Coordinates of C-alpha atoms in Angstrom, one line a residue:
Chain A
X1 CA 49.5 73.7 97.0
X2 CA 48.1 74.8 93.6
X3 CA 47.1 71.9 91.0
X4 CA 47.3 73.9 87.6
X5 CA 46.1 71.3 85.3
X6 CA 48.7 70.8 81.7
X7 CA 46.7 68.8 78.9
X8 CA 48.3 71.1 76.3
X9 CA 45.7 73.4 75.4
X10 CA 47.3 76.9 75.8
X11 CA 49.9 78.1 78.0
X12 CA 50.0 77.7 81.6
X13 CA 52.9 80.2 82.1
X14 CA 51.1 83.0 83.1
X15 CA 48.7 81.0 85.4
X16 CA 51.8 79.6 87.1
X17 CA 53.3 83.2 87.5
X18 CA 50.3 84.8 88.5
X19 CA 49.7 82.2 91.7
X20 CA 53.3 82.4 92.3
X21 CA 52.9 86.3 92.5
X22 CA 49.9 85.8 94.8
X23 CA 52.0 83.8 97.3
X24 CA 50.8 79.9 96.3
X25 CA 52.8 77.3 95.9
X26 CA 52.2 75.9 92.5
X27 CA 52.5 72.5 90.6
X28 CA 51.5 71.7 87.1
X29 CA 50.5 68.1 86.5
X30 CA 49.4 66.3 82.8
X31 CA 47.9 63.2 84.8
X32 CA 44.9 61.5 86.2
X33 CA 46.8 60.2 88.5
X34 CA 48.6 63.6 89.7
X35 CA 45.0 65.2 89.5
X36 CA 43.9 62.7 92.0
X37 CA 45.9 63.6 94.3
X38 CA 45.5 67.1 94.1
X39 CA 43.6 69.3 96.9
X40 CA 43.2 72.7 95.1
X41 CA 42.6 71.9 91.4
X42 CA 43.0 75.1 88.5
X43 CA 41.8 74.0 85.2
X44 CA 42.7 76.8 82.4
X45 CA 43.1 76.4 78.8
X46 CA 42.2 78.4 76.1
X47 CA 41.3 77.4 72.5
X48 CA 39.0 74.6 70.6
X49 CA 36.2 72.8 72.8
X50 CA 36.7 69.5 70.2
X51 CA 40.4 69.6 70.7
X52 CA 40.2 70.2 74.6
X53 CA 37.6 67.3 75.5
X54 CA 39.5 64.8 73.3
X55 CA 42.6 65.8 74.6
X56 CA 41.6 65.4 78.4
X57 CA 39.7 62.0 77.2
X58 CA 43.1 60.5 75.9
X59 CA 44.4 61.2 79.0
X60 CA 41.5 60.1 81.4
X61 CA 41.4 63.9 82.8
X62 CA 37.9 64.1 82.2
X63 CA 37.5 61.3 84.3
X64 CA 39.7 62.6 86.8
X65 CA 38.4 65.9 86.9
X66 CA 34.9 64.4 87.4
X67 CA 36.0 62.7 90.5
X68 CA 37.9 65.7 91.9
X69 CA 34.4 67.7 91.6
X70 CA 32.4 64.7 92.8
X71 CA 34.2 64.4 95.9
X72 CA 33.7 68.5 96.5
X73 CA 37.4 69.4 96.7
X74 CA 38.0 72.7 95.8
X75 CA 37.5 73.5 91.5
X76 CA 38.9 76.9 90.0
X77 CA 38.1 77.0 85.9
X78 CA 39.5 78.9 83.7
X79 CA 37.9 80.3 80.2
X80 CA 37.7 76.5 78.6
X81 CA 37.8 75.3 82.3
X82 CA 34.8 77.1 83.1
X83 CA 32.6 76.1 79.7
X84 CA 33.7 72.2 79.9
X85 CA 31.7 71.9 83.1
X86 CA 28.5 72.3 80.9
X87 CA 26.4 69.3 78.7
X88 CA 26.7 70.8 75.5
X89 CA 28.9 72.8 73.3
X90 CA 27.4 75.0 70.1
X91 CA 31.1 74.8 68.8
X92 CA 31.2 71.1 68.7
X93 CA 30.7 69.9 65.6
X94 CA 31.0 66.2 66.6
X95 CA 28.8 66.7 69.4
X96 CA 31.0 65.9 71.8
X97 CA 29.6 66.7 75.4
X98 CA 31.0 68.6 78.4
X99 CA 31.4 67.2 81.9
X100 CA 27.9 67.5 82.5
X101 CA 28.6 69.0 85.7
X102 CA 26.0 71.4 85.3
X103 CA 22.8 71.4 82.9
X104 CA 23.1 74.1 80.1
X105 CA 24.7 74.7 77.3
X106 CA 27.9 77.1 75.9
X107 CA 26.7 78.7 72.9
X108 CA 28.3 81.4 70.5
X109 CA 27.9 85.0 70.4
X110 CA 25.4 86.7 67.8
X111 CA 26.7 87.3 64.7
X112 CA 26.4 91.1 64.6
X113 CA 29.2 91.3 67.7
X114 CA 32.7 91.6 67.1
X115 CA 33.9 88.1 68.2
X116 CA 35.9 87.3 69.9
X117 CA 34.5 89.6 72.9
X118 CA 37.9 90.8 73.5
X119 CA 39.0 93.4 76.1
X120 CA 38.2 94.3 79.3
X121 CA 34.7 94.0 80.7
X122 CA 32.8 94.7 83.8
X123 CA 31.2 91.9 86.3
X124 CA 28.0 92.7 88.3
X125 CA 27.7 90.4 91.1
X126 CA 25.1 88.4 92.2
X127 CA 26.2 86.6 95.0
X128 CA 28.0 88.3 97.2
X129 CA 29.0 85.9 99.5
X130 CA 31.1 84.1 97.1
X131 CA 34.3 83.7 98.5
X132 CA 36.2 84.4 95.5
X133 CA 34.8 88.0 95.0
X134 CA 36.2 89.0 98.8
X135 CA 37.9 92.1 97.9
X136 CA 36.2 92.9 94.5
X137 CA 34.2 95.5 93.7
X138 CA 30.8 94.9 91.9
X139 CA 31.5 96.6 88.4
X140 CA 35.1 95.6 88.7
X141 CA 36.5 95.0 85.2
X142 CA 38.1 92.0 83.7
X143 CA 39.8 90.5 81.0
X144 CA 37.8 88.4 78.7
X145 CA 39.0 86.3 74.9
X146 CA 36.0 84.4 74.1
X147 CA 33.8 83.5 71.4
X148 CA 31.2 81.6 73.0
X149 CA 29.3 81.8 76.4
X150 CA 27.6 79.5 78.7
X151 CA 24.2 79.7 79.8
X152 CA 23.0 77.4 82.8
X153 CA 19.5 76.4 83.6
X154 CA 20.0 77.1 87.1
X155 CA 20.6 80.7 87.5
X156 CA 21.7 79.9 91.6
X157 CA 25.3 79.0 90.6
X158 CA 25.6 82.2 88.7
X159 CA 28.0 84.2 90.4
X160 CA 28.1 87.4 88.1
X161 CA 27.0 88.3 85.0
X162 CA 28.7 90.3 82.4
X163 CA 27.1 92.4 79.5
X164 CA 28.2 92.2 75.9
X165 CA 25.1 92.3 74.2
X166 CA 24.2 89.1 75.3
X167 CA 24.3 89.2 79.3
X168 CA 26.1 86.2 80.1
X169 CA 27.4 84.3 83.1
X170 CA 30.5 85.8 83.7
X171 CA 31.3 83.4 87.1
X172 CA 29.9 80.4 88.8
X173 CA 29.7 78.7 92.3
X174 CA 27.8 76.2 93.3
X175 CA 27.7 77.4 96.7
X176 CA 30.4 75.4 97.9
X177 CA 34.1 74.8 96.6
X178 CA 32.8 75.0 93.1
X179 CA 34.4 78.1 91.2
X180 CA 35.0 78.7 87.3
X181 CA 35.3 82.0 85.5
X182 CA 35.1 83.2 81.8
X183 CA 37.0 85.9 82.2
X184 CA 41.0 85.8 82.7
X185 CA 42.4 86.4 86.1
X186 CA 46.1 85.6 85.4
X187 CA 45.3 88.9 82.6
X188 CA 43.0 91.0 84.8
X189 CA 46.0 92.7 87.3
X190 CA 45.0 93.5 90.5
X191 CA 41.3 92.3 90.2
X192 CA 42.1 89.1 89.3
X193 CA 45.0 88.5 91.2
X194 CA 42.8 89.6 94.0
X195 CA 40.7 86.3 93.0
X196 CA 43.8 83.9 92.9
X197 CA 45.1 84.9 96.0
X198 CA 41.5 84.3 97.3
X199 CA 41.8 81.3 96.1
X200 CA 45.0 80.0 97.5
X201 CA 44.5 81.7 101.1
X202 CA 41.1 79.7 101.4
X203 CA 42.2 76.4 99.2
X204 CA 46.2 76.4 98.5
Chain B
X1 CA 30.3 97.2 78.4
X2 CA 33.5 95.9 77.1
X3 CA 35.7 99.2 77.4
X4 CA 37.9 100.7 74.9
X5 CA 41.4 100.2 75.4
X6 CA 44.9 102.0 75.6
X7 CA 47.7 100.3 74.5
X8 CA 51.5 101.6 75.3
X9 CA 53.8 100.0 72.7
X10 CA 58.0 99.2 73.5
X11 CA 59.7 99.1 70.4
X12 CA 62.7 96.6 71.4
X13 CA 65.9 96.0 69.7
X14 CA 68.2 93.8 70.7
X15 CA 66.1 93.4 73.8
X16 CA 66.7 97.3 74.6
X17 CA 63.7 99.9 74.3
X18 CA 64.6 102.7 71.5
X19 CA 63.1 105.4 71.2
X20 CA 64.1 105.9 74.6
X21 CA 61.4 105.7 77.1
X22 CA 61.4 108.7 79.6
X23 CA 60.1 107.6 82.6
X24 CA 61.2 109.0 86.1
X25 CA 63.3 107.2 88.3
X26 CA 64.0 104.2 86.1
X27 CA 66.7 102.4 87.1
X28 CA 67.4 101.5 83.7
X29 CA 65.1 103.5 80.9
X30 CA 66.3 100.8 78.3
X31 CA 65.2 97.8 79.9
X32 CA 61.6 96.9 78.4
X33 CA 60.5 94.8 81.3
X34 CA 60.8 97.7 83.4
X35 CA 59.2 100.4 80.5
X36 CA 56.8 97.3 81.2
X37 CA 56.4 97.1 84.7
X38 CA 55.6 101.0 85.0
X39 CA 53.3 100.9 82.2
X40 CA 51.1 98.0 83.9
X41 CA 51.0 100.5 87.0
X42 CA 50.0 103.4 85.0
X43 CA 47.3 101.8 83.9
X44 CA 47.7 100.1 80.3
X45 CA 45.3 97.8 79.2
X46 CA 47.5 95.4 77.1
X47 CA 51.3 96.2 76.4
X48 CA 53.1 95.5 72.5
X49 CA 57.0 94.6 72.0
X50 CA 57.7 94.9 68.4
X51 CA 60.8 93.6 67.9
X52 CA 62.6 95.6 65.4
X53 CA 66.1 93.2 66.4
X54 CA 67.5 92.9 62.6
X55 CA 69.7 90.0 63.1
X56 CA 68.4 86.6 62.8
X57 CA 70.9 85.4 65.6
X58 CA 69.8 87.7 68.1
X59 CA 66.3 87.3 67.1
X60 CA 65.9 85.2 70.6
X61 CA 66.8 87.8 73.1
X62 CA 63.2 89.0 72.9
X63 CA 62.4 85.4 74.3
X64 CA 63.6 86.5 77.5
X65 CA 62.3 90.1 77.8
X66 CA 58.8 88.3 77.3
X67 CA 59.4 85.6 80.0
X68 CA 61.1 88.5 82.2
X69 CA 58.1 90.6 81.8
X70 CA 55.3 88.2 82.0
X71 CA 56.7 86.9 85.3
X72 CA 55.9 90.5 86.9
X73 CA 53.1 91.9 85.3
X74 CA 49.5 90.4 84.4
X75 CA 47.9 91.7 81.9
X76 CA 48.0 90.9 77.8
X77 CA 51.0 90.8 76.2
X78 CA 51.3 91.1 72.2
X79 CA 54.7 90.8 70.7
X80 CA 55.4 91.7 67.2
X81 CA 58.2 91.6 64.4
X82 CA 59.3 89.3 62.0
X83 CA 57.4 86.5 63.1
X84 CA 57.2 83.9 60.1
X85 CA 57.2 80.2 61.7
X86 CA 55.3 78.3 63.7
X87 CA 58.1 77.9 65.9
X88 CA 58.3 81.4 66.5
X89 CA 54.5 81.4 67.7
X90 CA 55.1 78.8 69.9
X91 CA 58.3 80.1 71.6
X92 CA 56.6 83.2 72.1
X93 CA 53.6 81.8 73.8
X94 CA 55.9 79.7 75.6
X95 CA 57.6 82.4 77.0
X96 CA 54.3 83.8 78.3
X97 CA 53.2 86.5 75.4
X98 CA 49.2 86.0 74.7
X99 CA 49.0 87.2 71.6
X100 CA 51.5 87.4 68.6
X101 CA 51.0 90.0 65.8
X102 CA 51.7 89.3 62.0
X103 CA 52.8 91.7 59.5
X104 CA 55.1 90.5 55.9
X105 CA 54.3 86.7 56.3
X106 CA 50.7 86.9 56.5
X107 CA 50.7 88.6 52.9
X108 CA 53.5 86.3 51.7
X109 CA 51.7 83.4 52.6
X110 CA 48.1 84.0 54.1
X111 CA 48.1 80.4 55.2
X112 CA 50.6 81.1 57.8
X113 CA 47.8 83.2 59.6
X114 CA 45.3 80.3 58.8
X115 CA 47.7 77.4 60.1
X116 CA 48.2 79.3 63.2
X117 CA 44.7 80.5 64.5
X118 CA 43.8 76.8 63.9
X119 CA 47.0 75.5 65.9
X120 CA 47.1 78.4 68.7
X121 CA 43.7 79.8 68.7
X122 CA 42.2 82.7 67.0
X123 CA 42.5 84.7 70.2
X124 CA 46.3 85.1 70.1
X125 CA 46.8 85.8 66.5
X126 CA 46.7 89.6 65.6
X127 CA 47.6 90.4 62.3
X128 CA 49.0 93.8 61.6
X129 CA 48.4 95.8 58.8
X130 CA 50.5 99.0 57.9
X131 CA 48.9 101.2 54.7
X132 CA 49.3 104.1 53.1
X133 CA 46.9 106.1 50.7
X134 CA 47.4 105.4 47.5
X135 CA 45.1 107.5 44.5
X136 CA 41.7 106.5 45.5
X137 CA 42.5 103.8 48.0
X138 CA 44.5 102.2 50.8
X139 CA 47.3 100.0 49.7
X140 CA 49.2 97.3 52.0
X141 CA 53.0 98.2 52.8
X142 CA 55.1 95.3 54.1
X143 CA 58.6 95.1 55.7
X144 CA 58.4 97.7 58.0
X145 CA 56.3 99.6 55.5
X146 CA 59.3 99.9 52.8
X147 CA 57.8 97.5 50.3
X148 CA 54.1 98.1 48.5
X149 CA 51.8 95.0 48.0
X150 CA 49.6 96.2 45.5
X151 CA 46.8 95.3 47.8
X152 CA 44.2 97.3 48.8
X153 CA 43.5 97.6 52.6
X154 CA 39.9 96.7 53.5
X155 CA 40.0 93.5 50.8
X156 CA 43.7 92.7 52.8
X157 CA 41.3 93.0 56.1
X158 CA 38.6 90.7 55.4
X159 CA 41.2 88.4 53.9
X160 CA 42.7 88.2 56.9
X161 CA 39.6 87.5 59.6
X162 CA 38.2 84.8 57.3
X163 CA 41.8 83.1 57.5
X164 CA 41.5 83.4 61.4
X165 CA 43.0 86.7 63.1
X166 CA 41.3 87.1 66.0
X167 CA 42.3 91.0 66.3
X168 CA 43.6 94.0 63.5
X169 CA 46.6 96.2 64.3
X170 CA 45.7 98.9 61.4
X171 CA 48.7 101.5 60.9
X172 CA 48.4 104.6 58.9
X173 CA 51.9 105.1 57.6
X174 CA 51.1 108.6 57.0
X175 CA 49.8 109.7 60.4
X176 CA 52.9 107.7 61.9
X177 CA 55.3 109.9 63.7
X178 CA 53.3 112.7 63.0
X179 CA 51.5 113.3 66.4
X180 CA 48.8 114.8 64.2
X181 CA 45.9 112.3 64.8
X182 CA 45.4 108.6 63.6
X183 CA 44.0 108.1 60.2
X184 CA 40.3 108.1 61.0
X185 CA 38.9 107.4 57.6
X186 CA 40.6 103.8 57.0
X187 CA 40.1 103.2 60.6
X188 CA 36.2 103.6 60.4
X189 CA 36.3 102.0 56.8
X190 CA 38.0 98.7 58.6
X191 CA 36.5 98.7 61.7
X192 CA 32.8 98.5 59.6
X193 CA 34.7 95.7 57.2
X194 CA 35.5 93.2 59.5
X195 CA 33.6 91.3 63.1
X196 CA 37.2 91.2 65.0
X197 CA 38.7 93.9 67.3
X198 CA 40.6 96.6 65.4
X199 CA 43.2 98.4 66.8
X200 CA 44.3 102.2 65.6
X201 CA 47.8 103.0 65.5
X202 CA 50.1 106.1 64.2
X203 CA 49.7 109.3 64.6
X204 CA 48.6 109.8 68.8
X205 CA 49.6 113.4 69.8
X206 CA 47.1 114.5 71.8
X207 CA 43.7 113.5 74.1
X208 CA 41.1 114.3 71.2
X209 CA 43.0 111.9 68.8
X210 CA 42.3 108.7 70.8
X211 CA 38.3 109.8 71.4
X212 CA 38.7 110.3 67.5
X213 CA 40.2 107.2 66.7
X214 CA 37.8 105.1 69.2
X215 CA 34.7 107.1 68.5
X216 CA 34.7 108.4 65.0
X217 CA 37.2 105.4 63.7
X218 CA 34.7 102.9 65.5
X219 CA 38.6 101.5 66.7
X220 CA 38.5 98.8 70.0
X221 CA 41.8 99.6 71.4
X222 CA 44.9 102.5 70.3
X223 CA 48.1 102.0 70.4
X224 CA 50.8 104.5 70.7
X225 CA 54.0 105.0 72.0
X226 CA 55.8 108.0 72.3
X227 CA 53.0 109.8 73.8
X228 CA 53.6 107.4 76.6
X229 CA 57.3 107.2 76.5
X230 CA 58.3 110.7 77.0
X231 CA 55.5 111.4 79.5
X232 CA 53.6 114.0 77.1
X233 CA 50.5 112.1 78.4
X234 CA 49.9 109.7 80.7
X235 CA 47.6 106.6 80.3
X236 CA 45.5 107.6 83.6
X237 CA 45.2 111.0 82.1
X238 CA 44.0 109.4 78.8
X239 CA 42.0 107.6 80.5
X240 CA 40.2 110.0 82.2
X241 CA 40.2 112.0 79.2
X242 CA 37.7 109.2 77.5
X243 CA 35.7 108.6 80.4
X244 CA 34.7 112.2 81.2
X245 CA 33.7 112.0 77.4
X246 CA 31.0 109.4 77.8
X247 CA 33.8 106.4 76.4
X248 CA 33.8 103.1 78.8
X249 CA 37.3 103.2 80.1
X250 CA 39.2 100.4 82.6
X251 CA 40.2 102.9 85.3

């Protein structure tokens, strides 16, 4: 079973559809509680970093999120899924901090890029043992909408790396059951449905 | 390198393609999730509906063409035409479009296009801008280009980033139809007027227009559609095209 994660911020449909393609069996939960329970958790969500903390704080997802990670079980993020596992977040005006799951910070693209970085983009892996990326091709291309990228201190958890004039982390895992991506695999056809149905084979 | 993109569009009315699409061994050339299907095999980077449905009543057909489609294929999905509430953003979303494109009501009221970057994101708010030459500049057209604005095009284009478009659909109503190559001059002129994606559209009749449009016109993405439809080119061959030209291309 698939955990896709509801806290309003964007539209789950075509994360549903896209496990669904892959095979998975797929439930989409707005609760703490729910989340608990969960084995295979997908966090997407696309949008404000302000809006999305607050809106997982009402609910106590950020808490239950934090325990789902804590107790290793497997983690696939999604664009805001992947950048709320950081401390800090240049877009947050209140200063409202990420899950802290990893030291570093999400900050915006230069000023003299088009942003969003919109379109599709290449990855170049750098660890190749990642289960995710069984069955992708280093240089593979992607779908990316983002305006701001995240930049861990420890370069072990990156996974790939993308270039658009700033070459930023494109993937992470932390070596274990750890995954979140910046780019959109429910968008990317084959590629990324390659990476959801890695997923759910090893996870679902 | 983020690559350039090729963008098939379905005119839909009624939630059936016109301009008939004439692929091979379609079951059913005027069903758009279909056209759709075979395009995302082809190759497309990103697929447009624009809705052209005249009828408010049937206006939610295209509903289900978008939830039809985005159940079978995955990449982006823009849908376009007459889109002036909220409500219609939201339905469409719903339904499983990523991005919705805004014509009339972003220059009848620009804080439609404001009110919905900040409520659905930038990212999935394209606004689209038809224009025309007029004396010494470009002038905005509206309602399916019939009606002039009186305002000129690379102002109209800034106007809109700063409210929140996250990406331009330029149209040269001239070039439109023609098959004689997009408009490269307002293309280049918008492209190096504005931080956000621009897409060229009208006027695709051959390879060299697209490496004009993307190269010369500085455009992210072209759109075109009966090139596509009636199998005068097809998107691999585009693709190629581009890439054997030095352009970074999603093969």
């Amino acid at each position: 079973m698939i955990t896709v994660v509801d806290y309003g911020m964007g539209n789950l449909r075509s994360v549903v559809k896209a496990f669904e393609h892959v095979g998975a069996e797929v439930e989409v939960v707005s609760t703490a509680k729910a989340v608990d329970k969960a084995t295979a958790l997908v966090v997407p969500g696309v949008g404000a970093f302000d809006d999305c903390m607050t809106t997982l704080g009402k609910a106590n997802l950020d808490e239950a999120i934090n325990r789902h990670i804590f107790h290793g079980k497997p983690y696939l993020g999604i664009c805001l899924g992947h950048q709320i596992l950081f401390e800090a977040h240049e877009e947050s005006r209140k200063k409202i901090p990420g899950l802290g799951i990893f030291p570093g910070t999400v900050r915006r693209f230069p000023s003299d890029l088009k942003v969003p970085h919109m379109g599709w983009n290449q990855i170049k892996i750098y660890r190749k043992k990642c289960p995710l990326l069984r069955g992708v091709e280093d240089g593979e291309m992607f779908y990316f909408v983002h305006s701001y990228y995240t930049e861990p201190l420890d370069s072990r958890i990156v996974a790939t790396r993308t270039d658009y004039g700033v070459n930023f982390t494109s993937m992470i895992w932390d070596g274990s059951l750890l995954y979140s991506v910046q780019f959109h695999p429910e968008k990317s056809q084959n590629a990324g449905l390659q990476i959801l149905k890695n997923y759910t084979e090893l996870y679902g | 390198m983020l690559a350039k993109r090729i963008i098939p569009c379905l005119d839909v009315n009624q939630g059936r393609v016109v301009k008939g699409v004439n692929f091979l061994n379609l079951v059913d050339a005027g069903d758009p999730v279909e056209a759709a299907c075979r395009y995302d095999e082809m190759g497309a980077d990103e697929l447009v509906f624009l809705d052209i449905t005249a009828s408010a009543e049937k206006r939610d057909i295209i509903i289900d063409v978008v939830e039809k489609t985005a159940a079978k294929i995955f990449i982006p999905l823009t849908v376009g035409g007459g889109i002036n509430k909220m409500e219609d953003i939201r339905n469409l979303l719903n339904a499983g479009a990523d991005k919705v494109s805004i014509n009339t009501a972003a220059v009848q009221n620009i804080d439609f296009v404001r009110k919905s970057a900040k409520k659905f994101g930038s990212q999935c708010i394209v606004v689209a801008i038809d224009v025309k030459l007029s004396g010494d500049h470009y002038e905005v057209f509206i309602h399916g280009g019939r009606t002039p604005t009186g305002i000129e095009a690379i102002s109209w284009a800034k106007r809109v980033e700063k409210a929140g478009a996250g990406e331009i659909l330029l149209t040269s109503m001239e070039t439109d139809g023609t098959k004689n190559g997009y408009d490269i001059d307002i293309t280049r002129q918008i492209s190096e007027s504005v931080n956000i994606p621009v897409i060229a559209s009208g006027g695709a009749g051959e390879l060299a227009h697209l490496y004009d449009a993307l190269v010369d016109g500085k455009a992210d993405a072209v759109l075109a559609a009966s090139i596509f439809h009636y199998k005068e080119l097809s998107i691999r061959q585009c693709k190629e095209y581009l890439l054997s030209k030095g352009v970074t291309i999603r093969l």
